[in-house]
mmCIF file of C-alpha atoms in Angstrom:
data_model
loop_
_atom_site.group_PDB
_atom_site.id
_atom_site.type_symbol
_atom_site.label_atom_id
_atom_site.label_comp_id
_atom_site.label_asym_id
_atom_site.label_seq_id
_atom_site.Cartn_x
_atom_site.Cartn_y
_atom_site.Cartn_z
ATOM 1 C CA UNK A 7 88.965 145.797 120.949
ATOM 2 C CA UNK A 8 86.026 147.764 120.289
ATOM 3 C CA UNK A 9 83.055 147.230 122.798
ATOM 4 C CA UNK A 10 79.352 146.561 121.358
ATOM 5 C CA UNK A 11 76.118 146.599 122.193
ATOM 6 C CA UNK A 12 75.037 143.172 123.789
ATOM 7 C CA UNK A 13 71.452 143.503 122.842
ATOM 8 C CA UNK A 14 72.430 144.290 119.021
ATOM 9 C CA UNK A 15 75.205 141.685 118.969
ATOM 10 C CA UNK A 16 72.927 138.888 120.191
ATOM 11 C CA UNK A 17 70.199 139.861 117.838
ATOM 12 C CA UNK A 18 73.156 139.959 115.168
ATOM 13 C CA UNK A 19 74.444 136.429 116.178
ATOM 14 C CA UNK A 20 70.896 134.969 116.028
ATOM 15 C CA UNK A 21 70.651 136.278 112.329
ATOM 16 C CA UNK A 22 73.942 135.155 111.190
ATOM 17 C CA UNK A 23 73.385 131.543 112.711
ATOM 18 C CA UNK A 24 70.102 131.116 110.613
ATOM 19 C CA UNK A 25 71.792 132.357 107.535
ATOM 20 C CA UNK A 26 74.544 129.776 107.974
ATOM 21 C CA UNK A 27 72.300 126.983 108.606
ATOM 22 C CA UNK A 28 71.536 126.924 104.900
ATOM 23 C CA UNK A 29 74.276 124.567 104.560
ATOM 24 C CA UNK A 30 72.563 122.264 107.102
ATOM 25 C CA UNK A 31 72.816 119.008 104.724
ATOM 26 C CA UNK A 32 76.578 119.141 104.703
ATOM 27 C CA UNK A 33 76.590 118.997 108.593
ATOM 28 C CA UNK A 34 74.153 116.007 108.503
ATOM 29 C CA UNK A 35 76.511 114.044 106.185
ATOM 30 C CA UNK A 36 79.624 114.878 108.360
ATOM 31 C CA UNK A 37 77.639 113.893 111.566
ATOM 32 C CA UNK A 38 76.684 110.550 109.997
ATOM 33 C CA UNK A 39 80.515 109.860 108.644
ATOM 34 C CA UNK A 40 81.653 110.584 112.236
ATOM 35 C CA UNK A 41 79.211 108.355 114.069
ATOM 36 C CA UNK A 42 79.425 105.465 111.518
ATOM 37 C CA UNK A 43 82.952 104.891 112.437
ATOM 38 C CA UNK A 44 81.924 103.126 115.674
ATOM 39 C CA UNK A 45 80.985 99.675 113.909
ATOM 40 C CA UNK A 46 79.916 98.213 117.148
ATOM 41 C CA UNK A 47 77.146 100.791 117.571
ATOM 42 C CA UNK A 48 75.693 101.366 114.169
ATOM 43 C CA UNK A 49 75.227 98.899 111.548
ATOM 44 C CA UNK A 50 75.818 101.144 108.716
ATOM 45 C CA UNK A 51 79.532 102.015 108.052
ATOM 46 C CA UNK A 52 79.663 104.856 105.722
ATOM 47 C CA UNK A 53 82.665 104.659 103.150
ATOM 48 C CA UNK A 54 82.644 108.481 102.334
ATOM 49 C CA UNK A 55 80.242 111.605 101.986
ATOM 50 C CA UNK A 56 78.732 110.276 98.809
ATOM 51 C CA UNK A 57 77.878 107.043 100.489
ATOM 52 C CA UNK A 58 76.093 108.846 102.918
ATOM 53 C CA UNK A 59 74.217 110.996 100.680
ATOM 54 C CA UNK A 60 73.185 108.117 98.489
ATOM 55 C CA UNK A 61 72.015 106.019 101.333
ATOM 56 C CA UNK A 62 70.037 108.476 103.150
ATOM 57 C CA UNK A 63 68.413 109.729 99.868
ATOM 58 C CA UNK A 64 67.387 106.350 98.499
ATOM 59 C CA UNK A 65 66.138 104.944 101.818
ATOM 60 C CA UNK A 66 64.670 107.958 103.349
ATOM 61 C CA UNK A 67 64.234 110.723 100.632
ATOM 62 C CA UNK A 68 65.839 113.936 100.090
ATOM 63 C CA UNK A 69 64.050 115.410 103.022
ATOM 64 C CA UNK A 70 66.108 113.072 105.280
ATOM 65 C CA UNK A 71 68.970 115.447 104.789
ATOM 66 C CA UNK A 72 67.095 118.103 106.834
ATOM 67 C CA UNK A 73 66.336 116.021 110.077
ATOM 68 C CA UNK A 74 66.925 117.891 112.957
ATOM 69 C CA UNK A 75 67.020 121.081 111.101
ATOM 70 C CA UNK A 76 64.348 122.446 113.215
ATOM 71 C CA UNK A 77 66.541 121.940 116.398
ATOM 72 C CA UNK A 78 69.313 123.682 114.451
ATOM 73 C CA UNK A 79 67.131 126.835 114.170
ATOM 74 C CA UNK A 80 66.395 126.516 117.920
ATOM 75 C CA UNK A 81 69.937 126.411 118.755
ATOM 76 C CA UNK A 82 70.700 129.460 116.959
ATOM 77 C CA UNK A 83 69.767 130.832 120.394
ATOM 78 C CA UNK A 84 72.961 129.321 121.518
ATOM 79 C CA UNK A 85 74.875 132.243 119.231
ATOM 80 C CA UNK A 86 72.383 134.639 120.719
ATOM 81 C CA UNK A 87 73.564 133.879 124.105
ATOM 82 C CA UNK A 88 77.239 133.495 123.158
ATOM 83 C CA UNK A 89 77.410 136.964 121.368
ATOM 84 C CA UNK A 90 75.225 138.503 124.571
ATOM 85 C CA UNK A 91 77.687 137.113 127.117
ATOM 86 C CA UNK A 92 80.643 138.156 125.044
ATOM 87 C CA UNK A 93 79.661 141.712 125.053
ATOM 88 C CA UNK A 94 78.628 141.904 128.645
ATOM 89 C CA UNK A 95 81.981 140.117 129.387
ATOM 90 C CA UNK A 96 83.933 142.873 127.941
ATOM 91 C CA UNK A 97 82.157 145.567 130.259
ATOM 92 C CA UNK A 98 83.032 143.645 133.598
ATOM 93 C CA UNK A 99 86.922 143.462 133.530
ATOM 94 C CA UNK A 100 88.726 146.293 134.986
ATOM 95 C CA UNK A 101 90.223 148.874 132.691
ATOM 96 C CA UNK A 102 93.755 147.999 133.717
ATOM 97 C CA UNK A 103 93.463 144.557 132.610
ATOM 98 C CA UNK A 104 92.030 145.570 129.092
ATOM 99 C CA UNK A 105 95.037 148.010 128.880
ATOM 100 C CA UNK A 106 97.773 146.117 130.238
ATOM 101 C CA UNK A 107 96.978 142.682 128.969
ATOM 102 C CA UNK A 108 94.955 143.142 125.930
ATOM 103 C CA UNK A 109 95.729 140.092 124.221
ATOM 104 C CA UNK A 110 94.821 137.983 127.418
ATOM 105 C CA UNK A 111 91.792 140.144 127.985
ATOM 106 C CA UNK A 112 90.686 139.544 124.071
ATOM 107 C CA UNK A 113 90.935 135.644 124.581
ATOM 108 C CA UNK A 114 89.332 135.496 128.328
ATOM 109 C CA UNK A 115 86.125 137.337 127.290
ATOM 110 C CA UNK A 116 85.703 134.962 124.390
ATOM 111 C CA UNK A 117 86.265 131.989 126.492
ATOM 112 C CA UNK A 118 83.866 133.016 129.193
ATOM 113 C CA UNK A 119 81.174 133.337 126.612
ATOM 114 C CA UNK A 120 81.932 130.158 125.075
ATOM 115 C CA UNK A 121 81.889 128.190 128.370
ATOM 116 C CA UNK A 122 78.814 129.724 129.727
ATOM 117 C CA UNK A 123 76.934 129.218 126.726
ATOM 118 C CA UNK A 124 78.129 125.757 126.110
ATOM 119 C CA UNK A 125 76.898 124.872 129.920
ATOM 120 C CA UNK A 126 73.493 126.189 129.135
ATOM 121 C CA UNK A 127 72.916 124.744 125.832
ATOM 122 C CA UNK A 128 74.631 121.217 125.963
ATOM 123 C CA UNK A 129 71.124 119.491 126.202
ATOM 124 C CA UNK A 130 70.242 121.084 122.687
ATOM 125 C CA UNK A 131 73.150 119.481 120.955
ATOM 126 C CA UNK A 132 72.840 116.086 122.366
ATOM 127 C CA UNK A 133 69.147 115.951 121.242
ATOM 128 C CA UNK A 134 70.156 117.457 117.789
ATOM 129 C CA UNK A 135 72.892 114.654 117.365
ATOM 130 C CA UNK A 136 70.310 111.906 118.358
ATOM 131 C CA UNK A 137 67.669 113.232 115.934
ATOM 132 C CA UNK A 138 70.223 113.397 113.107
ATOM 133 C CA UNK A 139 71.319 109.636 113.647
ATOM 134 C CA UNK A 140 67.791 108.247 113.806
ATOM 135 C CA UNK A 141 66.904 106.068 110.675
ATOM 136 C CA UNK A 142 63.200 104.787 111.335
ATOM 137 C CA UNK A 143 61.039 107.466 111.945
ATOM 138 C CA UNK A 144 59.335 110.075 109.415
ATOM 139 C CA UNK A 145 58.274 112.484 111.966
ATOM 140 C CA UNK A 146 60.763 115.243 112.562
ATOM 141 C CA UNK A 147 59.082 116.514 115.821
ATOM 142 C CA UNK A 148 58.274 113.046 116.736
ATOM 143 C CA UNK A 149 61.821 112.362 116.568
ATOM 144 C CA UNK A 150 62.701 115.144 118.998
ATOM 145 C CA UNK A 151 60.427 114.209 121.568
ATOM 146 C CA UNK A 152 61.203 110.537 121.243
ATOM 147 C CA UNK A 153 64.856 111.340 121.433
ATOM 148 C CA UNK A 154 64.294 113.353 124.752
ATOM 149 C CA UNK A 155 62.345 110.487 126.259
ATOM 150 C CA UNK A 156 64.749 107.866 125.541
ATOM 151 C CA UNK A 157 67.604 109.953 126.736
ATOM 152 C CA UNK A 158 65.957 110.542 129.906
ATOM 153 C CA UNK A 159 64.909 106.585 130.169
ATOM 154 C CA UNK A 160 68.106 105.350 129.414
ATOM 155 C CA UNK A 161 70.470 107.960 131.432
ATOM 156 C CA UNK A 162 68.407 110.312 133.356
ATOM 157 C CA UNK A 163 69.477 113.952 133.225
ATOM 158 C CA UNK A 164 73.078 113.218 133.209
ATOM 159 C CA UNK A 165 72.255 111.848 129.380
ATOM 160 C CA UNK A 166 71.750 115.486 128.267
ATOM 161 C CA UNK A 167 75.239 116.242 129.306
ATOM 162 C CA UNK A 168 76.906 113.608 127.209
ATOM 163 C CA UNK A 169 79.955 114.967 125.392
ATOM 164 C CA UNK A 170 80.141 118.008 127.894
ATOM 165 C CA UNK A 171 83.951 117.574 128.325
ATOM 166 C CA UNK A 172 84.977 117.555 124.736
ATOM 167 C CA UNK A 173 82.240 120.458 124.376
ATOM 168 C CA UNK A 174 84.069 122.631 126.892
ATOM 169 C CA UNK A 175 87.445 121.822 125.089
ATOM 170 C CA UNK A 176 85.762 123.092 122.069
ATOM 171 C CA UNK A 177 85.005 126.287 123.745
ATOM 172 C CA UNK A 178 88.557 127.304 123.009
ATOM 173 C CA UNK A 179 87.211 126.870 119.303
ATOM 174 C CA UNK A 180 84.855 129.721 119.803
ATOM 175 C CA UNK A 181 87.452 131.806 121.779
ATOM 176 C CA UNK A 182 90.147 131.335 119.227
ATOM 177 C CA UNK A 183 87.724 131.896 116.414
ATOM 178 C CA UNK A 184 86.702 135.362 117.642
ATOM 179 C CA UNK A 185 90.025 136.182 118.969
ATOM 180 C CA UNK A 186 91.518 135.483 115.324
ATOM 181 C CA UNK A 187 88.519 137.152 113.709
ATOM 182 C CA UNK A 188 88.944 140.463 115.588
ATOM 183 C CA UNK A 189 92.477 140.674 114.800
ATOM 184 C CA UNK A 190 91.978 139.622 111.091
ATOM 185 C CA UNK A 191 89.285 142.317 111.015
ATOM 186 C CA UNK A 192 92.036 145.014 112.037
ATOM 187 C CA UNK A 193 94.659 143.711 109.768
ATOM 188 C CA UNK A 194 92.583 143.562 106.676
ATOM 189 C CA UNK A 195 90.478 147.009 107.835
ATOM 190 C CA UNK A 196 87.312 144.972 107.000
ATOM 191 C CA UNK A 197 84.932 147.394 108.686
ATOM 192 C CA UNK A 198 83.257 148.491 105.407
ATOM 193 C CA UNK A 199 84.000 145.566 103.309
ATOM 194 C CA UNK A 200 81.885 142.396 103.307
ATOM 195 C CA UNK A 201 84.454 140.564 101.334
ATOM 196 C CA UNK A 202 86.960 141.309 103.840
ATOM 197 C CA UNK A 203 84.794 140.423 106.667
ATOM 198 C CA UNK A 204 83.866 136.976 104.772
ATOM 199 C CA UNK A 205 87.507 136.409 104.695
ATOM 200 C CA UNK A 206 88.208 136.949 108.147
ATOM 201 C CA UNK A 207 85.229 134.879 109.257
ATOM 202 C CA UNK A 208 86.253 132.085 107.078
ATOM 203 C CA UNK A 209 89.998 131.980 107.871
ATOM 204 C CA UNK A 210 89.428 132.166 111.575
ATOM 205 C CA UNK A 211 87.017 129.205 111.385
ATOM 206 C CA UNK A 212 89.319 127.180 109.257
ATOM 207 C CA UNK A 213 92.480 127.358 111.452
ATOM 208 C CA UNK A 214 90.486 126.529 114.859
ATOM 209 C CA UNK A 215 88.778 123.570 113.141
ATOM 210 C CA UNK A 216 92.031 122.221 111.876
ATOM 211 C CA UNK A 217 93.466 122.127 115.345
ATOM 212 C CA UNK A 218 90.258 121.122 117.271
ATOM 213 C CA UNK A 219 88.398 118.588 114.766
ATOM 214 C CA UNK A 220 89.265 115.258 117.115
ATOM 215 C CA UNK A 221 87.442 116.926 119.814
ATOM 216 C CA UNK A 222 84.156 117.522 117.695
ATOM 217 C CA UNK A 223 84.564 113.902 116.505
ATOM 218 C CA UNK A 224 84.702 112.591 120.263
ATOM 219 C CA UNK A 225 81.874 114.730 121.401
ATOM 220 C CA UNK A 226 79.688 113.464 118.569
ATOM 221 C CA UNK A 227 80.513 110.119 119.491
ATOM 222 C CA UNK A 228 79.659 110.456 123.296
ATOM 223 C CA UNK A 229 76.374 112.325 122.183
ATOM 224 C CA UNK A 230 75.029 109.390 120.181
ATOM 225 C CA UNK A 231 73.140 106.654 121.543
ATOM 226 C CA UNK A 232 75.437 104.094 123.351
ATOM 227 C CA UNK A 233 73.258 101.031 123.713
ATOM 228 C CA UNK A 234 73.547 99.058 120.437
ATOM 229 C CA UNK A 235 70.672 96.567 121.552
ATOM 230 C CA UNK A 236 68.174 99.394 121.964
ATOM 231 C CA UNK A 237 69.044 101.827 119.026
ATOM 232 C CA UNK A 238 65.617 101.045 117.183
ATOM 233 C CA UNK A 239 63.596 100.718 120.453
ATOM 234 C CA UNK A 240 61.025 103.214 121.267
ATOM 235 C CA UNK A 241 61.199 104.972 124.805
ATOM 236 C CA UNK A 242 58.074 103.312 125.896
ATOM 237 C CA UNK A 243 59.311 99.837 125.166
ATOM 238 C CA UNK A 244 62.579 100.160 126.971
ATOM 239 C CA UNK A 245 62.956 97.855 129.907
ATOM 240 C CA UNK A 246 62.927 99.126 133.362
ATOM 241 C CA UNK A 247 66.531 97.883 134.120
ATOM 242 C CA UNK A 248 69.108 98.459 131.288
ATOM 243 C CA UNK A 249 71.814 95.955 131.890
ATOM 244 C CA UNK A 250 73.711 96.588 128.658
ATOM 245 C CA UNK A 251 76.964 98.969 129.355
ATOM 246 C CA UNK A 252 77.478 102.039 127.326
ATOM 247 C CA UNK A 253 79.588 101.491 124.535
ATOM 248 C CA UNK A 254 81.745 104.537 125.567
ATOM 249 C CA UNK A 255 82.018 104.891 129.035
ATOM 250 C CA UNK A 256 83.462 108.469 129.012
ATOM 251 C CA UNK A 257 85.608 110.948 127.371
ATOM 252 C CA UNK A 258 88.968 109.201 127.970
ATOM 253 C CA UNK A 259 87.393 105.634 127.048
ATOM 254 C CA UNK A 260 85.831 107.128 123.800
ATOM 255 C CA UNK A 261 89.481 108.323 122.930
ATOM 256 C CA UNK A 262 91.090 105.068 123.668
ATOM 257 C CA UNK A 263 88.590 103.064 122.057
ATOM 258 C CA UNK A 264 88.650 105.104 118.818
ATOM 259 C CA UNK A 265 92.348 105.036 118.614
ATOM 260 C CA UNK A 266 92.247 101.320 119.131
ATOM 261 C CA UNK A 267 89.495 100.546 116.657
ATOM 262 C CA UNK A 268 90.318 103.136 113.861
ATOM 263 C CA UNK A 269 93.743 104.629 114.443
ATOM 264 C CA UNK A 270 94.237 108.508 114.434
ATOM 265 C CA UNK A 271 92.108 108.523 111.270
ATOM 266 C CA UNK A 272 89.052 107.684 113.353
ATOM 267 C CA UNK A 273 89.407 111.254 114.837
ATOM 268 C CA UNK A 274 89.193 113.015 111.228
ATOM 269 C CA UNK A 275 86.412 111.290 109.676
ATOM 270 C CA UNK A 276 84.358 113.842 107.753
ATOM 271 C CA UNK A 277 87.078 116.592 108.212
ATOM 272 C CA UNK A 278 87.218 117.102 104.330
ATOM 273 C CA UNK A 279 83.492 117.734 104.129
ATOM 274 C CA UNK A 280 83.741 120.063 107.401
ATOM 275 C CA UNK A 281 86.404 122.018 105.818
ATOM 276 C CA UNK A 282 84.167 122.507 102.686
ATOM 277 C CA UNK A 283 81.428 123.591 104.911
ATOM 278 C CA UNK A 284 82.939 125.846 107.296
ATOM 279 C CA UNK A 285 84.442 128.374 104.861
ATOM 280 C CA UNK A 286 81.287 129.395 103.221
ATOM 281 C CA UNK A 287 79.253 128.889 106.171
ATOM 282 C CA UNK A 288 81.240 131.230 108.585
ATOM 283 C CA UNK A 289 82.115 133.630 105.930
ATOM 284 C CA UNK A 290 78.267 134.170 105.495
ATOM 285 C CA UNK A 291 77.699 133.919 109.302
ATOM 286 C CA UNK A 292 79.998 136.922 109.941
ATOM 287 C CA UNK A 293 78.769 139.027 106.858
ATOM 288 C CA UNK A 294 75.123 138.677 108.110
ATOM 289 C CA UNK A 295 76.338 139.413 111.885
ATOM 290 C CA UNK A 296 77.964 142.539 111.022
ATOM 291 C CA UNK A 297 75.316 143.833 108.483
ATOM 292 C CA UNK A 298 72.423 143.027 111.243
ATOM 293 C CA UNK A 299 74.557 144.312 114.095
ATOM 294 C CA UNK A 300 74.729 147.831 112.003
ATOM 295 C CA UNK A 301 71.058 147.847 111.406
ATOM 296 C CA UNK A 302 70.088 147.051 114.706
ATOM 297 C CA UNK A 303 72.445 149.657 116.407
ATOM 298 C CA UNK A 304 71.133 152.089 114.215
ATOM 299 C CA UNK A 305 67.425 151.637 115.459
ATOM 300 C CA UNK A 306 68.665 151.614 118.907
ATOM 301 C CA UNK A 307 70.106 155.037 118.419
#
C-alpha cells in the first residue's frame, strides 16, 4: 500500500466530501424513513421514499430537503480528519508489521483513522440528525442552535454522544471500505482512470453498506430526539426536571425494541434509497479525491 502525503490527502478528502454532498436530499429522505419507523416517537409514519418527498415538499417546501446541509458541509471536516489520520497511521507502524502482515496492516490503519475521527466528530452527527428531523422551524441556523441547546438541556454533554456505540461499529464500514478500495484500485489498475476509480469507490461502499446497514439504522434512531412529549417544545420552554424516560434506553434496548415492533425489516428501512445514493455519491467522492490529491501533491512539490 502506497503511503501518501497526509496534508494532501486531508484536503482531497474534504473536496471529495463536498462534491458527494450534492446528493444530500437522498440522505434526508433516508434518515426520515429510518426515524419514522418508530411510531411511538414520531407521529408521521412514512410508507416509502415518495411519501417522504411528497410530505416534505407539500408541507415545508422543496428547500426543506436541504435542512441540515450546512452541517453536512461542516462535517466534511470529518473526512479531512479521517484521511489525515489515515495517512499518518501508515507511518507509525513498524516496517516488519507492514511487510509481514500487509493485510492486517492495511485494515488496522483504516480502523484507527475511523475510530479516532468518529470519537471527535460524533456530536456533529447527532446535531445533524436532529436538524434533519425537525418539522416546525424555518430557520436552518436557528434549528442548529436550537438542537444544540435542546440536546444539552435534555441529556447534558452525554447527549452529544448518543449513537456512539453503533457509530464505532460503523467504523468498520470506513475501514473495510478503504481496505476494499485500495485492493480494487490495484486489481483494476485505476491510477490513471477516473472510470475505474469510480468503480472501485462505488463497489467498495456498496459491499460494506449491505453488511452494516442495520448499524446505521440503529445509530440514527439513537441520535434522534428520544422524548416524544417534548418533540415540538423549544429548549427554553423545557421543564427543569424531565420525568419522561427516553424511548430507547441504549444500544441493546434499541435493537430489541426495533425487532419487537417492526421485525428484521425495521433495520433495513431506506436501504434501497441508500444503495441508489451511495453508488454515484462514493464514485464521485473518490474521483474528486484522487484528482484533488494529485493537484495538491504537485503544488507541494
